[in-house]
Amino acid sequence: MISSKNIDEILTSPWCLWAISVAAALLMWFYVTESDGGGYVTRQFSCPIEYRSLDPQATLRNKVSEVNIEVRGLEEVMARLDYDSISCVVDLRDLSPGKKYTQEVKVNLPPRVSLVSSTPSQVVVDLLRQVVRLMTVEVALPQDIPDGQYLEGVEIVPKEVAVRGGEKDISKIGAVQVQPTVQELQSGKELFLPVKLSQSEPFEDEVNLEPTQVRMKGALVRGLPKKKVPVNVRLTGKPSSDFEVKAVVTEPSEVQVEGTAARLARISAVDTETVDISWISADQHLVVPLKAPDVRGVSVVDLKSVRLSVQLEPVRATTQFPNVPVTLRQGEAAAGWAITPPSVVVTVEGTPSRMADIHPGDVGLQAYVDVSSIFVDSAALPVRTELASKDLKVVKIEPPTVTVTAVEGSAGR
């Protein structure tokens, strides 16, 4: 028979206390499970990866697009689970293009749902430097255009598209084009066409266009193809040495030529007859004949001459006069003064022909200082100049100031 003392020893022993704790924990677990209306369940599905804070000048190469994840929660919670509330995020903040990084995939879960596993839990991020290039949209004409017809009145909106991608891929692009069919051109309607890339090699990565489509107007008409080319002015000789050509302007600046498409492709400009501008000293306004295009079978449409304006501007030259003596100019109270330095270097500007073999005496050049208002024994005064010729001007005096000092023993100051 077990005594009460033995019962107390058994109940207070460590093993008995451990057994009681485990039993209590099991009872609480069963209670919570029953009160929640069911047990725990798991779900497996694919979650797209969201790459955040990507540098605007970078693009991702060979990126992993999704993660396989397994989540766990109570049966009633998982039955109402909204999969859009779960996100998988890779943070790209402060990562530089041109390098590879291993980044953690962070899984964001709603309350009362826990993560069991995610595969992969990390991804390798390969960042490439991205460039944007504006390119003009060209029209690639179909090969089956009927003889005697050509495309006229072409208008593309927008004229340029932005091509975005890695530097190597962008360098492979030769042109961006729209490729209308003959039937579309014959309709004469505004077309909404996709923009296509003409490339020398396959792209290594993704290249994007913005926009991907443009509007195009144009119609097939009968006759010879036409195009506009600039007028090229042919000049010979040089103006007077006192002038140089400021601008050469023609009206119109472009002319229209016509011929077969193959011959028009060889024409880049239409020349004028040669104009001699030797020794002119004023603006010239002339009517100049156009030369026939060099390519046989190509002609200028409805125009035989253009108005030509040759605009001149004066040329300026400078000459230095060294050792120009500095003189005194003073008031009624005359006094003796010493000047240091006694001479200066004067730079004079004028036309090249005027400056040739010029001497200070030829133009009445004088340098002086005014001491009429000086009441001290020594002062630094600015050097002033006079020129008898109004077509010249002094642009520099070196030094710009001289020191005047009263001569000892002079009176009347």
C-alpha positions as a printed Julia matrix, in Angstrom:
413×3 Matrix{Float64}:
   0.0     0.0      0.0
   1.34    3.41    -1.06
   1.52    5.9      1.72
   0.65    9.56     1.4
   4.34   10.35     1.82
   5.23    8.27    -1.24
   2.48    9.94    -3.25
   3.88   13.38    -2.39
   7.38   12.3     -3.45
   6.09   11.03    -6.79
   4.06   14.19    -7.51
   7.01   16.45    -6.71
   9.56   14.46    -8.7
  11.04   16.14   -11.92
   9.69   13.42   -14.19
   6.17   13.83   -12.9
   6.3    17.6    -13.3
   7.57   17.21   -16.93
   4.74   14.8    -17.74
   2.18   17.2    -16.32
   3.6    20.11   -18.41
   3.49   18.1    -21.65
  -0.05   16.97   -20.94
  -1.16   20.54   -20.28
   0.45   21.76   -23.53
  -1.27   19.0    -25.53
  -4.62   19.86   -23.97
  -4.18   23.56   -24.84
  -3.17   22.74   -28.45
  -6.24   20.54   -28.92
  -8.4    23.26   -27.41
  -7.07   25.97   -29.7
  -7.35   23.73   -32.77
 -10.92   22.83   -31.99
 -11.9    26.42   -31.14
 -10.45   27.63   -34.5
 -12.57   25.19   -36.38
  -9.81   23.12   -38.03
  -6.06   22.38   -38.41
  -3.23   23.96   -40.41
  -2.92   23.55   -44.19
  -0.3    24.58   -46.75
  -0.53   26.01   -50.26
   2.03   26.06   -53.07
   1.96   28.5    -55.99
   4.12   30.76   -58.2
   4.57   34.41   -57.28
   5.86   37.02   -59.8
   8.94   38.94   -58.7
   8.7    42.71   -58.45
  12.05   44.49   -58.96
  11.98   47.82   -57.15
  14.15   50.99   -57.25
  15.84   50.14   -60.55
  18.24   52.87   -61.71
  16.61   54.75   -64.66
  19.88   54.35   -66.61
  19.96   50.55   -66.16
  18.1    47.5    -67.41
  17.91   43.93   -66.09
  19.45   41.12   -68.09
  18.18   37.5    -67.88
  16.02   38.33   -64.86
  14.17   35.63   -62.9
  10.49   36.38   -63.32
   8.83   34.32   -60.56
   9.38   32.37   -57.32
   7.77   29.1    -56.18
   6.58   29.58   -52.61
   4.82   27.45   -49.97
   2.75   29.11   -47.25
   0.98   27.75   -44.15
  -2.01   28.84   -42.1
  -5.23   27.72   -40.46
  -7.65   26.03   -42.8
 -10.27   28.73   -42.5
  -7.65   31.48   -43.08
  -6.24   29.72   -46.15
  -9.73   29.21   -47.56
 -10.14   33.0    -47.72
  -6.56   33.72   -48.85
  -6.23   36.44   -51.52
  -3.13   35.55   -53.52
  -2.8    39.16   -54.71
  -2.03   40.12   -51.1
   1.25   38.16   -51.34
   4.2    39.85   -53.06
   7.78   38.84   -53.81
  10.16   41.81   -53.95
  13.81   42.26   -54.9
  15.28   45.62   -53.81
  17.68   47.16   -56.37
  18.36   50.37   -54.49
  21.96   51.69   -54.78
  23.03   48.99   -57.27
  25.28   50.21   -60.11
  24.96   49.14   -63.78
  27.71   46.96   -65.21
  27.9    44.56   -62.24
  26.22   41.39   -60.95
  24.66   41.14   -57.48
  23.05   38.37   -55.41
  19.89   39.76   -53.81
  17.37   38.26   -51.37
  13.79   37.69   -52.51
  11.6    39.16   -49.78
   8.15   37.53   -49.47
   5.43   39.78   -48.01
   2.52   37.84   -46.45
  -0.87   38.79   -44.97
  -1.57   38.29   -41.24
  -1.88   34.71   -39.85
  -0.05   33.26   -42.87
   3.54   32.05   -42.55
   6.2    31.17   -45.11
   7.3    27.55   -45.32
   9.74   27.88   -48.24
  10.59   29.98   -51.31
  12.54   28.77   -54.33
  14.76   30.51   -55.2
  15.24   32.53   -52.04
  17.94   34.61   -53.75
  18.42   35.77   -57.36
  21.45   36.96   -59.33
  20.82   40.49   -60.62
  22.75   41.42   -63.8
  22.45   45.18   -64.41
  23.28   46.62   -67.82
  23.74   50.3    -68.62
  20.74   51.46   -70.6
  20.77   54.17   -73.27
  17.98   56.01   -75.04
  18.41   57.02   -78.67
  16.03   59.18   -80.7
  15.73   57.88   -84.26
  13.83   59.24   -87.26
  11.12   56.97   -88.62
  11.67   56.04   -92.27
   9.22   54.64   -94.83
  10.24   51.31   -96.33
   8.44   51.29   -99.69
   6.99   48.0   -100.93
   8.72   46.42  -103.92
   5.48   45.9   -105.89
   4.56   49.59  -106.45
   3.09   49.79  -110.0
   5.24   51.41  -112.69
   4.59   55.11  -113.17
   3.47   55.68  -109.56
   5.31   57.16  -106.61
   4.62   58.09  -103.01
   3.79   61.76  -102.41
   2.86   63.92   -99.43
   4.43   61.68   -96.79
   3.81   62.79   -93.2
   4.73   60.75   -90.13
   3.62   61.66   -86.6
   5.71   61.52   -84.49
   8.75   61.82   -86.74
  11.07   60.32   -84.1
  10.75   57.44   -81.65
  12.82   56.64   -78.54
  14.72   53.35   -78.67
  15.7    52.09   -75.21
  18.07   49.22   -74.45
  21.62   48.15   -73.69
  24.49   50.0    -75.36
  25.57   47.0    -77.44
  22.06   46.3    -78.72
  21.38   49.94   -79.6
  24.56   50.01   -81.72
  23.14   47.19   -83.85
  20.15   49.27   -85.01
  20.46   50.66   -88.52
  17.01   52.22   -88.93
  13.48   52.36   -87.59
  10.83   51.9    -90.25
   7.19   51.62   -91.09
   6.33   49.19   -93.87
   3.02   50.06   -95.54
   1.6    47.8    -98.25
   0.6    48.95  -101.74
  -3.07   48.48  -100.85
  -2.71   50.69   -97.78
  -0.96   53.42   -99.78
  -3.55   53.3   -102.57
  -6.34   53.86  -100.05
  -5.09   57.42   -99.41
  -6.22   57.15   -95.76
  -4.27   57.92   -92.62
  -2.52   54.74   -91.5
  -1.66   53.59   -87.98
   1.45   51.45   -88.45
   3.77   49.53   -86.12
   7.39   50.7    -85.96
   9.95   48.02   -86.83
  13.69   47.9    -86.22
  16.25   47.17   -88.89
  19.21   45.55   -87.12
  22.56   44.09   -88.16
  22.56   41.27   -85.58
  20.11   39.66   -83.16
  19.65   41.5    -79.88
  21.12   40.02   -76.71
  18.51   41.61   -74.46
  15.21   43.43   -74.55
  14.97   46.56   -76.69
  11.92   48.8    -76.32
  10.34   51.43   -78.58
   8.29   54.4    -77.49
   5.87   54.8    -79.11
   5.52   51.43   -80.82
   3.14   52.78   -83.49
   2.97   56.01   -85.53
   0.45   57.71   -87.81
   1.36   58.01   -91.49
  -0.2    59.95   -94.35
   0.78   59.54   -97.97
  -0.67   58.54  -101.31
   0.47   56.85  -104.5
   0.17   59.2   -107.47
   1.0    58.84  -111.14
   4.11   60.43  -112.64
   7.79   60.57  -111.8
   8.92   60.6   -108.2
   9.92   63.99  -106.76
  12.02   65.11  -103.82
  13.32   68.34  -102.34
  17.06   69.03  -102.23
  19.02   72.07  -100.98
  20.45   74.72  -103.3
  24.26   74.76  -103.3
  25.72   78.23  -104.05
  28.96   78.2   -106.03
  31.15   81.23  -105.18
  34.61   82.18  -106.41
  37.0    84.9   -105.24
  37.14   86.82  -101.97
  35.72   90.19  -100.9
  37.88   93.24  -100.2
  40.42   92.69   -97.43
  38.32   94.88   -95.11
  35.33   92.49   -95.33
  34.46   88.83   -95.01
  31.37   86.84   -95.98
  28.9    86.75   -93.11
  26.11   84.74   -94.77
  24.99   83.4    -98.12
  21.22   83.02   -98.46
  19.11   81.75  -101.37
  15.38   82.14  -101.87
  14.15   79.44  -102.09
  16.69   77.41  -100.13
  15.36   74.12  -101.57
  14.15   73.07  -104.99
  12.14   70.09  -106.16
  13.65   67.62  -108.62
  12.02   64.71  -110.4
  13.21   61.48  -112.0
  13.19   57.76  -111.37
  13.69   56.64  -107.76
  17.12   55.17  -108.53
  18.34   58.41  -110.14
  16.86   60.65  -107.45
  18.81   58.69  -104.85
  22.02   60.0   -106.48
  21.0    63.68  -106.13
  21.88   65.46  -102.86
  21.79   69.14  -104.02
  21.34   71.42  -107.05
  24.17   73.88  -107.85
  23.89   77.49  -108.97
  26.04   78.97  -111.7
  29.33   80.3   -110.31
  29.21   83.82  -108.83
  32.41   85.91  -108.61
  32.6    87.98  -105.4
  36.18   89.21  -105.88
  36.82   92.57  -104.16
  33.18   93.36  -103.36
  32.79   95.75  -100.42
  28.99   95.79   -99.98
  26.15   93.28   -99.7
  25.13   91.77  -103.03
  21.61   90.79  -104.15
  21.47   88.83  -107.39
  19.32   86.49  -109.46
  21.43   83.43  -110.25
  20.57   80.65  -112.75
  20.47   77.04  -111.59
  22.66   74.43  -113.24
  21.07   71.28  -114.62
  21.49   68.3   -112.25
  24.55   66.16  -112.96
  22.46   62.97  -113.1
  20.94   62.37  -116.48
  17.16   62.03  -116.47
  16.71   64.24  -113.39
  15.36   67.78  -113.78
  14.4    70.73  -111.58
  10.63   71.22  -111.39
   9.28   74.65  -112.5
  12.31   76.71  -111.49
  15.3    78.05  -113.45
  16.92   80.56  -111.04
  17.04   81.63  -107.4
  17.52   84.95  -105.6
  20.94   85.15  -103.97
  22.01   87.39  -101.07
  25.7    87.64  -100.13
  26.03   89.46   -96.79
  29.35   90.96   -95.65
  30.7    92.1    -92.3
  33.75   94.3    -91.59
  37.04   92.74   -90.59
  38.91   94.38   -87.7
  42.68   94.5    -87.22
  44.87   95.92   -84.46
  48.29   97.58   -84.35
  50.49   98.37   -81.35
  52.28  101.68   -81.05
  55.16  101.33   -78.55
  56.85  104.2    -76.76
  54.02  106.72   -77.09
  55.11  109.64   -74.84
  52.76  110.67   -72.05
  52.28  114.44   -71.83
  50.87  116.67   -69.09
  47.69  118.68   -69.26
  47.24  121.1    -66.37
  45.25  124.1    -65.24
  46.19  127.71   -64.75
  48.29  126.93   -61.65
  51.11  125.36   -63.61
  53.58  123.15   -61.8
  56.4   120.81   -62.68
  55.73  117.07   -62.62
  57.72  113.94   -63.4
  55.92  111.03   -65.1
  56.79  107.36   -64.45
  56.91  105.62   -66.85
  57.25  108.41   -69.4
  55.71  106.41   -72.27
  53.08  103.72   -72.84
  52.1   101.08   -75.43
  48.83  101.92   -77.21
  46.83   99.36   -79.24
  44.63  100.81   -81.99
  41.9    98.98   -83.92
  40.65   99.62   -87.45
  40.19   97.97   -90.86
  43.12   95.96   -92.27
  43.69   98.4    -95.15
  43.7   101.35   -92.74
  46.13   99.69   -90.36
  48.75   98.91   -93.02
  51.97  100.94   -92.49
  50.27  103.33   -90.06
  52.22  105.68   -87.73
  51.08  107.61   -84.63
  51.62  110.93   -86.37
  49.41  109.83   -89.26
  46.37  109.53   -87.02
  47.1   112.23   -84.44
  47.63  109.77   -81.58
  48.41  111.44   -78.25
  48.64  110.06   -74.7
  48.3   112.34   -71.67
  47.39  112.68   -68.01
  45.38  115.53   -66.48
  46.98  117.03   -63.35
  44.7   120.05   -63.03
  42.96  118.67   -59.93
  45.95  117.11   -58.15
  46.8   118.6    -54.71
  49.31  116.01   -53.48
  52.97  115.48   -54.29
  52.45  112.08   -55.93
  49.5   110.26   -57.5
  48.66  107.41   -59.88
  46.6   108.79   -62.77
  44.84  107.07   -65.69
  46.37  107.56   -69.12
  44.0   109.09   -71.66
  44.33  109.19   -75.44
  43.18  111.22   -78.43
  42.88  110.16   -82.07
  42.35  112.52   -84.97
  40.93  109.73   -87.15
  37.34  108.81   -86.3
  37.52  105.45   -88.13
  40.02  104.16   -85.53
  39.7   103.5    -81.82
  42.05  102.77   -78.94
  41.35   99.34   -77.45
  44.21   99.02   -74.93
  46.77  101.15   -73.05
  49.63   99.42   -71.25
  50.16  100.36   -68.47
  46.75  101.96   -67.99
  48.05  104.29   -65.23
  51.26  106.24   -64.6
  52.66  107.89   -61.5
  53.06  111.7    -61.48
  55.35  113.25   -58.89
  55.89  116.91   -58.1
  59.36  118.13   -59.09
  61.28  119.42   -56.07
  61.43  123.18   -55.97
  58.4   123.77   -58.21
  55.97  126.36   -57.0
  52.4   127.4    -57.46
  50.72  124.16   -56.57
